[in-house]
Short mmCIF file of C-alpha atoms in Angstrom, two decimals:
data_model
loop_
_atom_site.label_atom_id
_atom_site.label_comp_id
_atom_site.label_asym_id
_atom_site.label_seq_id
_atom_site.Cartn_x
_atom_site.Cartn_y
_atom_site.Cartn_z
CA UNK H 1 34.18 -0.85 -32.00
CA UNK H 2 32.17 -3.65 -30.35
CA UNK H 3 28.71 -2.81 -29.07
CA UNK H 4 28.14 -3.45 -25.35
CA UNK H 5 25.36 -5.77 -24.18
CA UNK H 6 23.48 -2.96 -22.52
CA UNK H 7 23.36 -0.61 -25.53
CA UNK H 8 19.79 0.24 -26.58
CA UNK H 9 18.82 -1.36 -29.90
CA UNK H 10 21.17 -4.33 -29.67
CA UNK H 11 19.63 -7.79 -30.18
CA UNK H 12 20.13 -8.72 -26.52
CA UNK H 13 18.32 -5.62 -25.27
CA UNK H 14 15.48 -6.06 -27.77
CA UNK H 15 15.09 -9.70 -26.72
CA UNK H 16 15.02 -8.64 -23.08
CA UNK H 17 12.29 -6.08 -23.83
CA UNK H 18 10.21 -8.76 -25.55
CA UNK H 19 10.84 -11.15 -22.65
CA UNK H 20 9.61 -8.61 -20.12
CA UNK H 21 6.56 -7.77 -22.21
CA UNK H 22 5.62 -11.44 -22.36
CA UNK H 23 6.16 -11.94 -18.63
CA UNK H 24 4.00 -8.93 -17.82
CA UNK H 25 1.24 -10.29 -20.07
CA UNK H 26 1.40 -13.66 -18.33
CA UNK H 27 1.16 -11.92 -14.94
CA UNK H 28 -1.85 -9.90 -16.07
CA UNK H 29 -3.79 -12.52 -18.03
CA UNK H 30 -2.67 -15.83 -16.54
CA UNK H 31 -1.75 -18.87 -18.66
CA UNK H 32 -1.46 -18.05 -22.39
CA UNK H 33 -0.66 -20.05 -25.49
CA UNK H 34 2.26 -19.30 -27.76
CA UNK H 35 -0.16 -18.02 -30.40
CA UNK H 36 -1.88 -15.69 -27.97
CA UNK H 37 1.43 -14.32 -26.67
CA UNK H 38 2.51 -13.71 -30.26
CA UNK H 39 -0.66 -11.76 -31.01
CA UNK H 40 -0.47 -9.67 -27.83
CA UNK H 41 3.21 -8.81 -28.32
CA UNK H 42 3.19 -8.56 -32.13
CA UNK H 43 5.87 -11.25 -32.43
CA UNK H 44 5.93 -13.91 -35.11
CA UNK H 45 5.23 -17.52 -34.14
CA UNK H 46 8.90 -18.57 -34.48
CA UNK H 47 10.05 -15.59 -32.40
CA UNK H 48 7.40 -16.26 -29.74
CA UNK H 49 8.48 -19.90 -29.63
CA UNK H 50 12.10 -18.89 -29.14
CA UNK H 51 11.08 -16.42 -26.44
CA UNK H 52 9.13 -19.03 -24.48
CA UNK H 53 11.90 -21.59 -24.80
CA UNK H 54 14.37 -19.01 -23.51
CA UNK H 55 12.18 -18.06 -20.54
CA UNK H 56 11.46 -21.70 -19.73
CA UNK H 57 15.18 -22.50 -19.73
CA UNK H 58 15.77 -19.53 -17.41
CA UNK H 59 13.18 -20.88 -14.97
CA UNK H 60 10.88 -17.88 -15.43
CA UNK H 61 7.94 -19.64 -17.10
CA UNK H 62 6.39 -23.09 -16.85
CA UNK H 63 4.54 -25.12 -19.44
CA UNK H 64 1.22 -26.01 -17.87
CA UNK H 65 -2.04 -27.34 -19.30
CA UNK H 66 -3.55 -27.02 -22.75
CA UNK H 67 -6.43 -25.07 -24.24
CA UNK H 68 -9.82 -26.77 -24.32
CA UNK H 69 -13.13 -26.39 -26.13
CA UNK H 70 -11.76 -26.23 -29.69
CA UNK H 71 -11.50 -28.91 -32.38
CA UNK H 72 -8.17 -30.69 -32.58
CA UNK H 73 -5.38 -30.97 -30.04
CA UNK H 74 -5.17 -28.24 -27.41
CA UNK H 75 -2.41 -25.65 -27.53
CA UNK H 76 0.27 -25.66 -24.84
CA UNK H 77 -0.27 -22.99 -22.17
CA UNK H 78 2.52 -21.12 -20.38
CA UNK H 79 2.52 -19.29 -17.07
CA UNK H 80 4.99 -17.40 -14.89
CA UNK H 81 6.90 -19.74 -12.60
CA UNK H 82 5.64 -18.75 -9.11
CA UNK H 83 8.84 -19.95 -7.44
CA UNK H 84 11.11 -17.82 -9.63
CA UNK H 85 11.36 -15.35 -6.73
CA UNK H 86 9.73 -14.37 -3.46
CA UNK H 87 9.21 -11.00 -1.79
CA UNK H 88 8.07 -10.04 1.70
CA UNK H 89 6.27 -7.16 3.37
CA UNK H 90 5.80 -6.00 6.97
CA UNK H 91 3.06 -3.78 8.38
CA UNK H 92 4.19 -2.33 11.72
CA UNK H 93 1.88 -0.77 14.30
CA UNK H 94 2.36 -0.22 18.05
CA UNK H 95 0.24 -3.32 18.73
CA UNK H 96 1.70 -5.85 16.27
CA UNK H 97 3.97 -6.64 13.34
CA UNK H 98 2.14 -8.34 10.47
CA UNK H 99 4.36 -10.11 7.93
CA UNK H 100 3.63 -11.85 4.65
CA UNK H 101 5.54 -13.53 1.83
CA UNK H 102 4.34 -13.57 -1.79
CA UNK H 103 5.62 -15.45 -4.79
CA UNK H 104 6.58 -13.54 -7.91
CA UNK H 105 3.02 -13.74 -9.29
CA UNK H 106 1.74 -11.80 -6.25
CA UNK H 107 0.05 -14.73 -4.50
CA UNK H 108 0.50 -14.63 -0.72
CA UNK H 109 2.06 -17.92 0.36
CA UNK H 110 2.74 -17.25 4.06
CA UNK H 111 1.56 -14.85 6.77
CA UNK H 112 2.41 -14.33 10.42
CA UNK H 113 1.33 -11.86 13.11
CA UNK H 114 3.61 -10.96 16.03
CA UNK H 115 1.87 -9.11 18.89
CA UNK H 116 3.92 -6.20 20.28
CA UNK H 117 1.81 -4.70 23.08
CA UNK H 118 3.13 -2.23 25.62
CA UNK H 119 4.71 1.19 25.53
CA UNK H 120 8.20 -0.22 25.92
CA UNK H 121 9.13 -3.08 23.60
CA UNK H 122 9.97 -6.21 25.59
CA UNK H 123 11.79 -7.53 22.51
CA UNK H 124 14.26 -5.35 20.54
CA UNK H 125 12.93 -4.04 17.24
CA UNK H 126 15.47 -5.98 15.18
CA UNK H 127 14.28 -9.20 16.77
CA UNK H 128 10.64 -8.20 16.25
CA UNK H 129 11.30 -7.77 12.53
CA UNK H 130 13.26 -10.98 12.13
CA UNK H 131 10.80 -13.02 14.22
CA UNK H 132 7.82 -11.75 12.22
CA UNK H 133 9.59 -12.34 8.90
CA UNK H 134 10.71 -15.81 9.93
CA UNK H 135 7.16 -16.66 10.99
CA UNK H 136 5.83 -15.75 7.53
CA UNK H 137 8.71 -17.51 5.78
CA UNK H 138 8.08 -20.67 7.81
CA UNK H 139 4.36 -20.52 7.03
CA UNK H 140 5.31 -20.39 3.34
CA UNK H 141 7.59 -23.41 3.65
CA UNK H 142 10.63 -21.35 2.70
CA UNK H 143 13.90 -20.17 4.21
CA UNK H 144 14.80 -16.56 4.99
CA UNK H 145 17.39 -16.64 2.21
CA UNK H 146 14.64 -17.38 -0.35
CA UNK H 147 13.22 -13.87 0.05
CA UNK H 148 14.51 -11.55 -2.66
CA UNK H 149 13.42 -8.26 -1.08
CA UNK H 150 11.60 -6.97 2.01
CA UNK H 151 9.59 -3.74 2.34
CA UNK H 152 8.66 -2.51 5.83
CA UNK H 153 5.71 -0.18 6.34
CA UNK H 154 5.62 2.01 9.45
CA UNK H 155 3.79 5.10 10.62
CA UNK H 156 5.80 8.26 9.92
CA UNK H 157 8.89 8.14 7.73
CA UNK H 158 12.62 7.61 8.05
CA UNK H 159 14.39 10.91 7.44
CA UNK H 160 16.78 10.34 4.50
CA UNK H 161 19.33 12.69 6.08
CA UNK H 162 19.48 11.30 9.60
CA UNK H 163 18.01 7.80 9.34
CA UNK H 164 15.68 8.55 12.26
CA UNK H 165 12.00 7.71 12.21
CA UNK H 166 9.99 10.94 12.31
CA UNK H 167 6.29 11.73 12.76
CA UNK H 168 5.66 8.51 14.73
CA UNK H 169 6.43 9.11 18.39
CA UNK H 170 3.81 6.49 19.29
CA UNK H 171 5.88 3.62 17.81
CA UNK H 172 8.16 2.49 20.66
CA UNK H 173 11.70 1.32 19.98
CA UNK H 174 11.92 2.49 16.37
CA UNK H 175 13.71 5.82 16.86
CA UNK H 176 17.37 4.81 17.19
CA UNK H 177 19.57 6.40 14.49
CA UNK H 178 21.42 3.06 14.22
CA UNK H 179 18.26 1.01 13.64
CA UNK H 180 18.44 0.84 9.85
CA UNK H 181 22.08 -0.28 9.97
CA UNK H 182 21.21 -2.92 12.56
CA UNK H 183 18.39 -4.24 10.43
CA UNK H 184 20.61 -4.31 7.33
CA UNK H 185 23.17 -6.36 9.25
CA UNK H 186 20.54 -8.82 10.52
CA UNK H 187 18.77 -9.49 7.22
CA UNK H 188 20.23 -11.16 4.11
CA UNK H 189 18.01 -9.38 1.58
CA UNK H 190 17.72 -5.70 0.57
CA UNK H 191 15.20 -3.87 2.77
CA UNK H 192 13.07 -0.89 1.82
CA UNK H 193 11.12 1.33 4.23
CA UNK H 194 7.94 3.24 3.44
CA UNK H 195 5.24 5.19 5.21
CA UNK H 196 2.19 3.03 5.92
CA UNK H 197 -0.32 5.35 4.23
CA UNK H 198 1.89 5.57 1.15
CA UNK H 199 1.79 1.78 0.94
CA UNK H 200 -1.99 1.80 1.16
CA UNK H 201 -1.91 4.14 -1.85
CA UNK H 202 0.42 1.75 -3.70
CA UNK H 203 -2.11 -1.03 -3.11
CA UNK H 204 -4.98 1.11 -4.40
CA UNK H 205 -2.99 2.28 -7.41
CA UNK H 206 -2.00 -1.23 -8.50
CA UNK H 207 -4.96 -3.29 -7.36
CA UNK H 208 -7.84 -1.06 -6.32
CA UNK H 209 -9.81 2.12 -6.78
CA UNK H 210 -6.92 4.24 -8.15
CA UNK H 211 -5.90 1.93 -11.00
CA UNK H 212 -5.25 3.99 -14.12
CA UNK H 213 -4.99 7.28 -12.23
CA UNK H 214 -1.79 9.34 -12.33
CA UNK H 215 -2.83 12.00 -9.80
CA UNK H 216 -4.75 11.17 -6.65
CA UNK H 217 -4.89 11.74 -2.91
CA UNK H 218 -5.55 8.91 -0.49
CA UNK H 219 -7.00 10.07 2.83
CA UNK H 220 -6.46 7.53 5.60
CA UNK H 221 -8.10 7.36 9.01
CA UNK H 222 -7.28 4.44 11.27
CA UNK H 223 -4.81 4.58 14.17
CA UNK H 224 -3.81 7.99 12.82
CA UNK H 225 -5.04 10.44 10.21
CA UNK H 226 -2.80 10.83 7.18
CA UNK H 227 -2.67 11.15 3.43
CA UNK H 228 -0.70 9.84 0.49
CA UNK H 229 -0.01 12.15 -2.45
CA UNK H 230 0.50 10.58 -5.89
CA UNK H 231 1.53 13.09 -8.56
CA UNK H 232 2.32 12.07 -12.11
CA UNK H 233 2.05 8.43 -11.11
CA UNK H 234 4.69 8.72 -8.36
CA UNK H 235 4.46 9.07 -4.62
CA UNK H 236 5.40 12.52 -3.37
CA UNK H 237 7.35 11.99 -0.13
CA UNK H 238 8.75 15.46 0.47
CA UNK H 239 12.18 16.53 1.71
CA UNK H 240 12.08 14.53 4.96
CA UNK H 241 9.47 11.94 4.00
CA UNK H 242 6.79 13.95 5.78
CA UNK H 243 4.55 14.79 2.81
CA UNK H 244 1.06 13.59 3.67
CA UNK H 245 1.37 13.93 7.46
CA UNK H 246 -1.88 15.87 7.42
CA UNK H 247 -2.79 14.89 10.98
CA UNK H 248 -0.55 17.82 12.00
CA UNK H 249 -2.44 20.25 9.75
CA UNK H 250 -3.93 23.30 11.55
CA UNK H 251 -7.61 23.46 10.64
CA UNK H 252 -10.63 25.60 11.55
CA UNK H 253 -12.71 24.12 14.33
CA UNK H 254 -9.77 22.79 16.34
CA UNK H 255 -7.44 24.68 18.68
CA UNK H 256 -3.92 25.32 17.46
CA UNK H 257 -1.62 22.53 18.61
CA UNK H 258 1.89 23.83 19.23
CA UNK H 259 5.09 21.78 19.40
CA UNK H 260 3.41 19.07 17.36
CA UNK H 261 6.62 17.02 17.14
CA UNK H 262 6.39 16.51 20.90
CA UNK H 263 2.66 16.00 21.19
CA UNK H 264 2.51 13.70 18.15
CA UNK H 265 -0.75 15.27 17.04
CA UNK H 266 -2.16 18.34 15.35
CA UNK H 267 -5.41 20.13 14.60
CA UNK H 268 -6.79 17.84 11.88
CA UNK H 269 -6.04 14.75 14.00
CA UNK H 270 -7.83 16.27 16.97
CA UNK H 271 -10.79 17.33 14.82
CA UNK H 272 -11.38 14.22 12.70
CA UNK H 273 -9.06 11.44 13.88
CA UNK H 274 -10.55 8.10 14.92
CA UNK H 275 -9.97 8.86 18.59
CA UNK H 276 -12.29 11.90 18.36
CA UNK H 277 -15.33 9.95 17.17
CA UNK H 278 -16.52 8.65 20.55
CA UNK H 279 -16.62 12.18 22.01
CA UNK H 280 -18.29 13.51 18.87
CA UNK H 281 -20.95 10.80 19.07
CA UNK H 282 -21.82 11.76 22.64
CA UNK H 283 -21.99 15.46 21.66
CA UNK H 284 -24.63 14.78 19.01
CA UNK H 285 -26.73 12.54 21.24
CA UNK H 286 -25.62 8.98 20.42
CA UNK H 287 -26.06 7.04 23.65
CA UNK H 288 -24.71 3.53 22.87
CA UNK H 289 -21.10 4.41 22.02
CA UNK H 290 -18.95 1.27 21.50
CA UNK H 291 -16.05 0.71 23.87
CA UNK H 292 -12.70 -0.87 23.15
CA UNK H 293 -9.58 0.13 21.15
CA UNK H 294 -10.43 3.31 19.28
CA UNK H 295 -9.71 2.27 15.66
CA UNK H 296 -12.04 -0.73 15.94
CA UNK H 297 -14.62 1.05 18.08
CA UNK H 298 -14.57 4.10 15.80
CA UNK H 299 -15.10 1.94 12.70
CA UNK H 300 -18.04 0.17 14.37
CA UNK H 301 -19.53 3.53 15.32
CA UNK H 302 -19.23 4.93 11.78
CA UNK H 303 -20.62 1.75 10.23
CA UNK H 304 -23.66 1.91 12.51
CA UNK H 305 -24.17 5.60 11.75
CA UNK H 306 -24.09 4.87 8.01
CA UNK H 307 -26.87 2.30 8.22
CA UNK H 308 -29.00 3.77 11.03
CA UNK H 309 -31.66 6.32 10.20
CA UNK H 310 -32.21 8.05 13.54
CA UNK H 311 -31.33 11.71 14.04
CA UNK H 312 -28.31 11.29 16.37
CA UNK H 313 -26.55 8.92 13.98
CA UNK H 314 -27.36 11.14 10.99
CA UNK H 315 -25.89 14.12 12.83
CA UNK H 316 -22.80 12.08 13.71
CA UNK H 317 -22.16 11.07 10.10
CA UNK H 318 -22.80 14.60 8.80
CA UNK H 319 -20.55 16.23 11.40
CA UNK H 320 -17.80 13.69 10.78
CA UNK H 321 -18.04 14.34 7.03
CA UNK H 322 -17.79 18.10 7.60
CA UNK H 323 -14.70 17.65 9.75
CA UNK H 324 -13.05 15.40 7.17
CA UNK H 325 -13.84 17.82 4.36
CA UNK H 326 -12.43 20.75 6.36
CA UNK H 327 -8.91 19.33 6.16
CA UNK H 328 -9.34 17.65 2.80
CA UNK H 329 -10.24 21.02 1.24
CA UNK H 330 -6.70 22.25 1.84
CA UNK H 331 -5.20 19.31 -0.02
CA UNK H 332 -7.66 19.57 -2.88
CA UNK H 333 -7.14 23.32 -3.23
CA UNK H 334 -3.36 22.99 -3.46
CA UNK H 335 -3.00 19.74 -5.42
CA UNK H 336 -6.16 19.72 -7.58
CA UNK H 337 -6.13 15.90 -7.80
CA UNK H 338 -8.16 13.87 -10.27
CA UNK H 339 -9.29 11.46 -7.57
CA UNK H 340 -9.60 11.21 -3.79
CA UNK H 341 -9.60 7.72 -2.25
CA UNK H 342 -11.08 7.33 1.25
CA UNK H 343 -9.29 4.51 3.08
CA UNK H 344 -8.57 3.18 6.55
CA UNK H 345 -11.16 1.48 8.74
CA UNK H 346 -12.88 4.66 9.96
CA UNK H 347 -13.54 5.83 6.39
CA UNK H 348 -14.24 2.51 4.70
CA UNK H 349 -16.81 1.71 7.42
CA UNK H 350 -18.86 4.74 6.33
CA UNK H 351 -19.07 3.43 2.78
CA UNK H 352 -20.96 5.33 0.11
CA UNK H 353 -23.09 7.22 2.63
CA UNK H 354 -20.06 8.90 4.20
CA UNK H 355 -18.40 9.35 0.80
CA UNK H 356 -21.43 11.25 -0.51
CA UNK H 357 -21.54 13.56 2.50
CA UNK H 358 -17.80 14.33 2.28
CA UNK H 359 -18.16 15.02 -1.46
CA UNK H 360 -21.06 17.40 -0.90
CA UNK H 361 -19.17 19.27 1.82
CA UNK H 362 -16.01 19.43 -0.29
CA UNK H 363 -17.94 21.01 -3.15
CA UNK H 364 -18.84 23.84 -0.76
CA UNK H 365 -15.31 24.26 0.63
CA UNK H 366 -13.02 23.84 -2.41
CA UNK H 367 -13.11 25.18 -5.94
CA UNK H 368 -11.93 21.97 -7.66
CA UNK H 369 -14.15 18.90 -8.03
CA UNK H 370 -12.20 15.66 -7.66
CA UNK H 371 -14.03 12.35 -7.84
CA UNK H 372 -14.31 10.69 -4.41
CA UNK H 373 -14.28 6.90 -4.05
CA UNK H 374 -14.04 4.44 -1.18
CA UNK H 375 -10.91 2.29 -1.24
CA UNK H 376 -11.22 -1.22 -2.71
CA UNK H 377 -8.26 -2.83 -0.92
CA UNK H 378 -9.76 -3.37 2.51
CA UNK H 379 -7.89 -6.45 3.77
CA UNK H 380 -4.56 -5.30 5.24
CA UNK H 381 -3.95 -2.57 2.61
CA UNK H 382 -0.61 -1.49 4.14
CA UNK H 383 0.71 -5.05 4.02
CA UNK H 384 -0.60 -5.51 0.48
CA UNK H 385 1.13 -2.30 -0.57
CA UNK H 386 4.39 -3.45 1.01
CA UNK H 387 4.19 -6.70 -0.95
CA UNK H 388 3.38 -4.87 -4.18
CA UNK H 389 6.30 -2.49 -3.65
CA UNK H 390 8.71 -5.34 -2.92
CA UNK H 391 7.40 -7.35 -5.89
CA UNK H 392 7.83 -4.44 -8.32
CA UNK H 393 11.56 -4.19 -7.58
CA UNK H 394 11.96 -7.96 -7.46
CA UNK H 395 10.36 -8.39 -10.88
CA UNK H 396 12.52 -5.65 -12.39
CA UNK H 397 15.59 -7.56 -11.27
CA UNK H 398 14.52 -11.18 -11.80
CA UNK H 399 12.76 -10.59 -15.13
CA UNK H 400 15.73 -8.72 -16.63
CA UNK H 401 17.17 -11.21 -19.15
CA UNK H 402 19.62 -8.75 -20.71
CA UNK H 403 22.38 -9.62 -18.26
#
């Protein structure tokens, strides 16, 4: 009986595995010679030559420059063809939609920001998404049809059973049960949807402070307070996508918030969310509290407290750390993670000073001792995570040469 092309162990499948290994090495290390690829993959020189010729013919790699600094003629270098595929990501907040397009190597080639102020969207959500995507595509010099996959990051999560966006009552226009079908009809590429904090964790896991870690918690404090839970290397989303919505968590020190689905907030959010920092600062005697939108003003306040040595600012940073650790202790006690990443503008602004205070408080409140770090991906981490998520699926499809 004939063996099918997809059967494990067949020559086609083995070649495809070698092809993918070589492509991943080129993505990680940049341009490599045939000899270097052979050494890294364990392939013979003839087999490596055949592999590169095959990938070049498929449009997946390009022959670039040559090695320098050695006697004799330089060796030909190969790199992944950036234009082999493109992926896009969107970061959606109540104030704006930020879109970007990346080539298959991960380099951002186009970005566009669409302001969306107001409690009621003047422009339908489908048009917001397409306008933002088209702006990024145009900035990249591409067409919409060039994008292989799009991932959209939003607050909350789309319930897999109903298709409705949950846990994000503050995002106007995104709660229609028909929205996902409408977006699918308007866009030519497959579209994925993910919670914004989960995408920040994807960015940290692939590019930042959580690289190499299979179990970690990312605590996020920006427009809202949330967490991402990565267990065994995979995001834990829960039954309705609501895993990590820790802003709703009842905590000591804050009154019980009832009917949280209507109020859009809970005890931990009221205790330690960014919007609570201005009031906390006044309580501890800080007189020059910044004004303006609370995520930006809160980050400025925390940054100043971390670098200022007077008593009111020290009390502010210590009290904020205690409040953060109060909720974080519940997560650490249940999940026992290897690592906790502090992310979002209101946590990153505190830097190592805030991290150390949270760690010290957590050691008093929880039995386990995870390592605490400040997130490394600080420039649009949700957008970067959306791009990384879209690129992962795109590469799995485009780099599969077994078909």
